[in-house]
Short mmCIF file of N, CA and C in Angstrom, two decimals:
data_model
loop_
_atom_site.label_atom_id
_atom_site.label_comp_id
_atom_site.label_asym_id
_atom_site.label_seq_id
_atom_site.Cartn_x
_atom_site.Cartn_y
_atom_site.Cartn_z
N THR A 244 116.15 115.00 101.58
CA THR A 244 114.55 115.74 102.44
C THR A 244 113.99 115.29 103.27
N ARG A 245 113.31 115.67 104.42
CA ARG A 245 113.02 116.02 105.50
C ARG A 245 111.01 116.62 105.40
N PHE A 246 110.54 115.62 106.40
CA PHE A 246 109.15 116.26 106.18
C PHE A 246 109.25 117.33 107.12
N SER A 247 108.09 118.37 106.62
CA SER A 247 108.08 119.08 107.78
C SER A 247 106.68 119.02 109.08
N GLY A 248 105.93 117.65 109.25
CA GLY A 248 104.45 118.22 109.68
C GLY A 248 103.81 118.01 109.24
N VAL A 249 103.15 117.38 109.11
CA VAL A 249 101.56 117.53 108.21
C VAL A 249 100.91 119.21 108.21
N THR A 250 101.29 119.44 109.41
CA THR A 250 100.99 120.81 110.36
C THR A 250 101.44 121.97 109.49
N GLY A 251 102.28 121.61 109.24
CA GLY A 251 103.63 122.07 108.92
C GLY A 251 104.42 122.69 110.39
N VAL A 252 103.29 122.77 111.64
CA VAL A 252 104.28 123.02 113.04
C VAL A 252 105.22 122.77 113.58
N GLN A 253 105.25 121.73 113.11
CA GLN A 253 106.46 120.78 113.98
C GLN A 253 107.59 120.49 113.25
N THR A 254 108.81 120.20 113.11
CA THR A 254 109.55 119.40 111.60
C THR A 254 110.03 118.43 112.34
N CYS A 255 109.76 117.49 111.34
CA CYS A 255 110.22 115.83 112.41
C CYS A 255 111.10 115.42 110.95
N ALA A 256 112.31 115.12 111.73
CA ALA A 256 112.88 114.19 110.28
C ALA A 256 113.39 113.45 109.56
N LEU A 257 111.11 112.85 109.25
CA LEU A 257 111.44 111.55 108.33
C LEU A 257 111.80 111.83 107.40
N PRO A 258 112.38 110.58 106.59
CA PRO A 258 113.00 111.13 105.41
C PRO A 258 111.92 110.98 104.39
N ILE A 259 111.15 111.88 103.25
CA ILE A 259 110.54 111.69 102.28
C ILE A 259 111.22 110.57 100.81
N SER A 260 112.52 111.87 101.15
CA SER A 260 112.92 111.43 99.07
C SER A 260 113.84 110.24 99.45
N GLY A 261 113.75 109.38 98.16
CA GLY A 261 113.96 107.91 98.16
C GLY A 261 112.68 106.94 97.83
N ASP A 262 113.09 106.34 97.83
CA ASP A 262 112.68 104.75 97.37
C ASP A 262 111.25 104.78 98.87
N TRP A 263 110.15 104.72 98.75
CA TRP A 263 109.40 103.97 100.43
C TRP A 263 108.68 103.17 99.65
N ALA A 264 108.88 101.77 98.22
CA ALA A 264 107.96 100.71 97.89
C ALA A 264 109.07 99.83 98.11
N PRO A 265 109.24 99.66 98.57
CA PRO A 265 110.46 98.43 99.70
C PRO A 265 110.09 98.56 101.22
N ARG A 266 110.04 100.13 102.13
CA ARG A 266 109.55 100.36 103.00
C ARG A 266 108.34 100.12 103.77
N ILE A 267 107.18 100.28 102.54
CA ILE A 267 105.77 100.30 102.47
C ILE A 267 105.36 98.92 101.88
N ALA A 268 106.29 98.03 100.86
CA ALA A 268 105.63 96.74 100.96
C ALA A 268 106.44 95.73 102.88
N LYS A 269 106.97 96.07 103.85
CA LYS A 269 107.21 95.76 105.46
C LYS A 269 105.56 95.89 106.29
N GLY A 270 104.39 97.01 105.48
CA GLY A 270 104.04 97.06 106.43
C GLY A 270 103.32 98.60 107.31
N LYS A 271 102.28 98.91 107.21
CA LYS A 271 101.91 100.75 108.34
C LYS A 271 102.47 100.17 109.49
N ALA A 272 101.97 98.85 109.71
CA ALA A 272 102.44 98.52 111.79
C ALA A 272 104.01 98.97 111.58
N LEU A 273 105.09 98.22 110.60
CA LEU A 273 106.01 98.70 110.63
C LEU A 273 106.62 99.72 111.05
N LEU A 274 105.79 100.97 109.58
CA LEU A 274 106.21 102.21 109.47
C LEU A 274 105.95 102.89 110.67
N TYR A 275 105.04 102.56 111.25
CA TYR A 275 104.42 103.13 112.08
C TYR A 275 105.34 102.93 113.82
N ASP A 276 105.72 101.81 113.68
CA ASP A 276 106.65 101.69 115.02
C ASP A 276 108.21 102.78 115.09
N HIS A 277 108.88 102.27 113.01
CA HIS A 277 110.03 102.77 113.15
C HIS A 277 110.05 104.38 113.17
N ALA A 278 108.77 105.24 113.20
CA ALA A 278 109.08 106.21 112.98
C ALA A 278 108.20 106.82 114.65
N THR A 279 107.80 106.18 115.17
CA THR A 279 107.68 106.08 116.22
C THR A 279 108.20 106.12 117.91
N ASN A 280 109.34 105.15 117.26
CA ASN A 280 110.52 104.61 118.54
C ASN A 280 112.04 104.58 117.70
N GLY A 281 111.99 105.10 116.48
CA GLY A 281 112.71 104.89 115.97
C GLY A 281 113.74 104.42 115.67
N PHE A 282 114.72 104.16 114.81
CA PHE A 282 115.47 103.41 113.84
C PHE A 282 116.23 103.26 112.64
N ASN A 283 117.75 102.72 112.63
CA ASN A 283 118.22 103.26 112.96
C ASN A 283 119.41 104.87 113.04
N ALA A 284 119.62 105.59 112.09
CA ALA A 284 119.25 107.37 112.36
C ALA A 284 118.32 107.61 113.03
N MET A 285 117.24 107.44 112.27
CA MET A 285 115.77 107.98 112.81
C MET A 285 116.31 107.87 113.97
N PRO A 286 115.89 109.16 115.10
CA PRO A 286 115.54 109.78 116.52
C PRO A 286 114.08 108.88 116.61
N ALA A 287 113.45 108.14 117.73
CA ALA A 287 112.35 108.15 117.86
C ALA A 287 111.45 109.57 117.33
N ARG A 288 110.15 109.83 116.98
CA ARG A 288 109.37 111.02 116.40
C ARG A 288 109.81 112.04 115.72
N GLY A 289 110.95 110.96 115.31
CA GLY A 289 111.71 112.25 114.02
C GLY A 289 112.28 112.71 114.86
N GLY A 290 112.53 113.18 116.32
CA GLY A 290 113.09 114.03 116.24
C GLY A 290 111.94 115.28 117.24
N ALA A 291 110.79 115.04 117.44
CA ALA A 291 110.30 116.50 117.54
C ALA A 291 109.21 116.02 118.72
N ASP A 292 108.60 116.19 119.36
CA ASP A 292 107.21 116.81 120.69
C ASP A 292 106.15 116.18 119.55
N ILE A 293 105.94 115.45 119.39
CA ILE A 293 104.43 114.51 119.05
C ILE A 293 104.22 113.30 119.43
N THR A 294 102.88 113.67 119.19
CA THR A 294 101.76 112.65 119.34
C THR A 294 101.77 111.35 118.58
N ASP A 295 100.93 109.79 119.19
CA ASP A 295 101.81 108.30 118.11
C ASP A 295 100.68 109.58 116.97
N GLU A 296 99.55 110.36 117.25
CA GLU A 296 98.27 110.30 116.17
C GLU A 296 99.35 111.09 114.66
N GLU A 297 100.18 112.62 114.93
CA GLU A 297 101.37 112.82 114.61
C GLU A 297 101.79 111.68 114.02
N VAL A 298 102.85 111.54 114.29
CA VAL A 298 103.19 110.40 114.01
C VAL A 298 102.71 109.94 112.43
N LYS A 299 101.63 109.12 113.42
CA LYS A 299 100.76 108.41 112.11
C LYS A 299 100.11 109.29 110.99
N ASN A 300 99.91 109.44 111.14
CA ASN A 300 99.30 111.07 109.96
C ASN A 300 99.97 111.52 109.18
N ALA A 301 101.76 111.92 109.94
CA ALA A 301 102.92 112.08 108.91
C ALA A 301 103.45 110.62 108.48
N VAL A 302 103.85 109.55 108.55
CA VAL A 302 103.42 108.81 107.95
C VAL A 302 102.26 107.94 106.62
N ASP A 303 101.47 108.56 106.69
CA ASP A 303 100.61 108.01 105.85
C ASP A 303 100.40 109.32 104.86
N TYR A 304 101.37 110.41 104.79
CA TYR A 304 101.19 111.81 104.28
C TYR A 304 102.26 111.07 103.21
N ILE A 305 103.49 110.72 103.90
CA ILE A 305 104.02 109.99 103.36
C ILE A 305 103.79 109.35 101.83
N ILE A 306 103.46 108.42 102.49
CA ILE A 306 102.68 106.96 101.20
C ILE A 306 101.92 107.41 100.31
N SER A 307 101.19 108.54 100.76
CA SER A 307 100.40 109.02 99.95
C SER A 307 100.61 109.44 98.22
N LYS A 308 102.27 110.44 99.02
CA LYS A 308 103.17 111.42 98.88
C LYS A 308 103.93 109.75 96.95
N SER A 309 104.32 109.04 97.96
CA SER A 309 105.28 107.66 96.99
C SER A 309 103.82 107.04 96.46
N SER A 310 102.87 107.33 96.72
CA SER A 310 101.97 106.29 95.46
C SER A 310 102.14 106.92 94.34
#
């Protein structure tokens, strides 16, 4: 499952399925960095043309849904 943006306007490839607890435990700063700059197979900004604020909103949304 992939996240399709907080507003639903822009699609980005941030994974929302699976257990986010280990990721969350590493801290928001690292999650923001990985989402903004890419990590392993995940492209920077989830492959979308979105702002830093939109990336952070997406990460925050995913965190809120995993709690």
